[in-house]
Amino acid sequence: AERTYIMIKPDGVQRGIVGNIISRFETKGYKLSAMKTKEASKELLETHYSDLVEKPFFPKMRDYMMSGPVVCMVWEGKEAVSTGRKMLGATNPLESNPGTIRGDYCIEVGRNICHGSDSVENAEKEIALWFEEGEVMDWTCHSKDWIYE
Ligand code: GTP
Ligand code: MG
């Protein structure tokens, strides 16, 4: 099944929105395959955001991402990558729809609470980057026949 990498950024942790975000993915029907807290290093962030390192906002964004712990998660299920992005909402929270995580809980692009992989290929890369082998579980959810037909 498809897996996506969802990360709660330091502002989401500081503001106590961790449980809410987990709950949204759980109640949607996705399966939690891995989860941990982590302090992101400079090197890790430069790899994760390799397409953004040259942007003028990158140093500030990297400091923000290193300002406290993040929560790293892998969620699994049908079209988890594209649906995960929809659940997060648009990158700029002023443009995210109400009902999405960013639409409901934040205001600025530099404090937008969560990250979600933007393609299946990038999801695989990000999961391999943020998790060690053995940290991502393969398990059977007993609700699966009530979630999928
Ligand atoms: P992620 O799920 O976090 O990867 O967001 P995204 O895929 O919707 O956007 P993108 O990958 O283009 O940017 C990654 C992150 O960089 C965003 O979520 C923002 O936190 C930050 N970012 C992007 N553009 C800007 C900007 O113009 N200013 C600032 N301060 N931060 C930005
Ligand atoms: Mg992105």
Short mmCIF file of C-alpha atoms and ligand atoms in Angstrom, two decimals:
data_model
loop_
_atom_site.label_atom_id
_atom_site.label_comp_id
_atom_site.label_asym_id
_atom_site.label_seq_id
_atom_site.Cartn_x
_atom_site.Cartn_y
_atom_site.Cartn_z
CA ALA A 1 0.00 0.00 0.00
CA GLU A 2 1.01 3.61 -0.53
CA ARG A 3 2.90 5.36 2.25
CA THR A 4 3.42 9.04 2.95
CA TYR A 5 5.76 10.91 5.25
CA ILE A 6 3.91 13.36 7.50
CA MET A 7 5.91 15.52 9.90
CA ILE A 8 4.59 17.82 12.60
CA LYS A 9 6.88 20.84 12.70
CA PRO A 10 8.10 22.48 15.96
CA ASP A 11 5.19 24.97 16.01
CA GLY A 12 2.67 22.13 15.86
CA VAL A 13 4.39 20.43 18.79
CA GLN A 14 4.70 23.67 20.82
CA ARG A 15 1.06 24.54 20.24
CA GLY A 16 -0.23 21.13 21.31
CA ILE A 17 -1.74 20.13 17.97
CA VAL A 18 0.06 16.76 17.76
CA GLY A 19 -2.88 14.70 19.01
CA ASN A 20 -5.31 16.47 16.72
CA ILE A 21 -3.19 15.79 13.63
CA ILE A 22 -2.71 12.12 14.54
CA SER A 23 -6.44 11.85 15.18
CA ARG A 24 -7.32 13.24 11.75
CA PHE A 25 -5.21 10.62 9.96
CA GLU A 26 -6.45 7.84 12.25
CA THR A 27 -10.13 8.64 11.85
CA LYS A 28 -9.74 9.09 8.09
CA GLY A 29 -8.78 5.42 8.00
CA TYR A 30 -5.05 5.58 7.35
CA LYS A 31 -2.74 3.19 9.16
CA LEU A 32 0.10 4.43 11.36
CA SER A 33 3.23 2.58 10.22
CA ALA A 34 5.83 4.58 12.14
CA MET A 35 6.09 7.48 14.56
CA LYS A 36 8.77 9.16 16.67
CA THR A 37 9.98 12.54 17.92
CA LYS A 38 13.26 13.86 16.63
CA GLU A 39 15.49 16.93 16.70
CA ALA A 40 16.27 17.65 13.06
CA SER A 41 19.91 18.38 12.21
CA LYS A 42 21.09 20.98 9.73
CA GLU A 43 22.31 18.23 7.39
CA LEU A 44 19.03 16.32 7.56
CA LEU A 45 17.04 19.46 6.73
CA GLU A 46 19.35 20.36 3.86
CA THR A 47 18.75 16.91 2.36
CA HIS A 48 15.01 16.93 3.05
CA TYR A 49 14.58 20.42 1.56
CA SER A 50 17.28 20.02 -1.13
CA ASP A 51 15.04 21.78 -3.68
CA LEU A 52 14.74 24.84 -1.40
CA VAL A 53 18.28 25.33 -0.03
CA GLU A 54 19.00 28.16 -2.48
CA LYS A 55 15.83 30.08 -1.58
CA PRO A 56 16.29 33.33 0.38
CA PHE A 57 13.95 32.10 3.13
CA PHE A 58 15.82 28.82 3.64
CA PRO A 59 18.13 29.81 6.57
CA LYS A 60 15.17 31.11 8.59
CA MET A 61 13.11 28.05 7.70
CA ARG A 62 15.95 25.73 8.74
CA ASP A 63 16.29 27.54 12.11
CA TYR A 64 12.52 27.23 12.62
CA MET A 65 12.68 23.50 11.87
CA MET A 66 15.56 23.16 14.38
CA SER A 67 13.87 25.22 17.12
CA GLY A 68 12.34 22.18 18.84
CA PRO A 69 11.33 18.59 18.34
CA VAL A 70 9.38 17.44 15.30
CA VAL A 71 7.07 14.42 15.14
CA CYS A 72 7.90 12.08 12.25
CA MET A 73 5.16 9.75 11.01
CA VAL A 74 4.47 7.30 8.22
CA TRP A 75 0.81 6.88 7.27
CA GLU A 76 -0.27 4.13 4.94
CA GLY A 77 -3.34 3.53 2.76
CA LYS A 78 -5.02 4.16 -0.57
CA GLU A 79 -3.65 7.33 -2.19
CA ALA A 80 -2.10 8.38 1.13
CA VAL A 81 0.29 10.85 -0.52
CA SER A 82 -2.22 13.00 -2.42
CA THR A 83 -4.92 12.72 0.25
CA GLY A 84 -2.38 13.59 2.95
CA ARG A 85 -1.58 16.81 1.08
CA LYS A 86 -5.29 17.63 0.87
CA MET A 87 -5.66 17.05 4.61
CA LEU A 88 -2.74 19.42 5.30
CA GLY A 89 -4.12 22.15 3.01
CA ALA A 90 -2.36 24.70 0.83
CA THR A 91 1.24 25.67 1.74
CA ASN A 92 0.17 29.25 2.54
CA PRO A 93 -2.28 28.93 5.46
CA LEU A 94 -4.20 32.03 4.36
CA GLU A 95 -5.12 30.05 1.25
CA SER A 96 -5.73 26.68 2.94
CA ASN A 97 -9.38 25.71 3.12
CA PRO A 98 -11.12 25.57 6.50
CA GLY A 99 -11.32 21.92 7.52
CA THR A 100 -7.68 21.32 6.59
CA ILE A 101 -4.96 21.30 9.25
CA ARG A 102 -3.31 24.50 8.02
CA GLY A 103 -6.67 26.09 7.27
CA ASP A 104 -7.84 25.48 10.82
CA TYR A 105 -4.74 26.18 12.91
CA CYS A 106 -2.27 28.63 11.39
CA ILE A 107 -1.72 31.88 9.54
CA GLU A 108 1.82 32.15 8.12
CA VAL A 109 3.72 30.06 5.57
CA GLY A 110 6.79 30.11 7.85
CA ARG A 111 4.70 28.59 10.69
CA ASN A 112 2.54 26.13 8.80
CA ILE A 113 2.58 23.28 11.35
CA CYS A 114 3.07 20.23 9.16
CA HIS A 115 4.84 18.66 6.22
CA GLY A 116 3.49 16.11 3.78
CA SER A 117 5.28 14.32 0.92
CA ASP A 118 4.33 15.70 -2.51
CA SER A 119 4.80 12.51 -4.58
CA VAL A 120 5.05 8.77 -4.05
CA GLU A 121 8.69 8.89 -5.10
CA ASN A 122 9.52 11.67 -2.63
CA ALA A 123 7.57 9.89 0.10
CA GLU A 124 9.81 6.84 -0.27
CA LYS A 125 12.93 9.03 -0.16
CA GLU A 126 11.70 10.97 2.89
CA ILE A 127 10.74 7.83 4.82
CA ALA A 128 14.22 6.41 4.17
CA LEU A 129 15.78 9.73 5.22
CA TRP A 130 13.89 10.23 8.51
CA PHE A 131 13.54 6.60 9.67
CA GLU A 132 15.99 3.79 10.29
CA GLU A 133 15.32 0.37 8.87
CA GLY A 134 13.08 -1.53 11.31
CA GLU A 135 11.30 1.58 12.57
CA VAL A 136 8.60 1.32 9.92
CA MET A 137 6.12 -1.43 10.83
CA ASP A 138 4.14 -3.75 8.63
CA TRP A 139 0.98 -4.75 10.50
CA THR A 140 -2.61 -5.72 9.79
CA CYS A 141 -5.29 -3.30 10.88
CA HIS A 142 -8.37 -5.19 12.01
CA SER A 143 -10.65 -2.40 10.74
CA LYS A 144 -9.40 -2.76 7.18
CA ASP A 145 -12.52 -4.52 5.85
CA TRP A 146 -14.64 -1.69 7.28
CA ILE A 147 -12.52 0.95 5.58
CA TYR A 148 -11.94 -0.71 2.19
CA GLU A 149 -14.53 -2.60 0.15
P1 GTP B 1 5.85 20.96 2.95
O1 GTP B 1 4.75 19.95 3.09
O2 GTP B 1 6.29 21.56 4.26
O3 GTP B 1 7.00 20.47 2.09
O4 GTP B 1 5.19 22.19 2.18
P2 GTP B 1 4.82 22.31 0.65
O5 GTP B 1 5.23 21.10 -0.12
O6 GTP B 1 3.38 22.70 0.61
O7 GTP B 1 5.71 23.56 0.20
P3 GTP B 1 7.25 23.56 -0.28
O8 GTP B 1 7.80 22.18 -0.30
O9 GTP B 1 7.32 24.40 -1.49
O10 GTP B 1 7.91 24.39 0.92
C1 GTP B 1 8.33 23.71 2.08
C2 GTP B 1 8.14 24.60 3.28
O11 GTP B 1 8.97 25.74 3.17
C3 GTP B 1 6.74 25.18 3.43
O12 GTP B 1 5.85 24.31 4.08
C4 GTP B 1 7.00 26.40 4.27
O13 GTP B 1 7.10 26.08 5.65
C5 GTP B 1 8.36 26.84 3.77
N1 GTP B 1 8.21 27.89 2.78
C6 GTP B 1 7.87 27.74 1.47
N2 GTP B 1 7.82 28.94 0.86
C7 GTP B 1 8.12 29.86 1.80
C8 GTP B 1 8.25 31.28 1.81
O14 GTP B 1 8.06 31.94 0.80
N3 GTP B 1 8.60 31.85 3.00
C9 GTP B 1 8.82 31.13 4.13
N4 GTP B 1 9.17 31.76 5.25
N5 GTP B 1 8.71 29.80 4.16
C10 GTP B 1 8.38 29.19 3.02
MG MG B 2 7.11 20.25 0.03
#
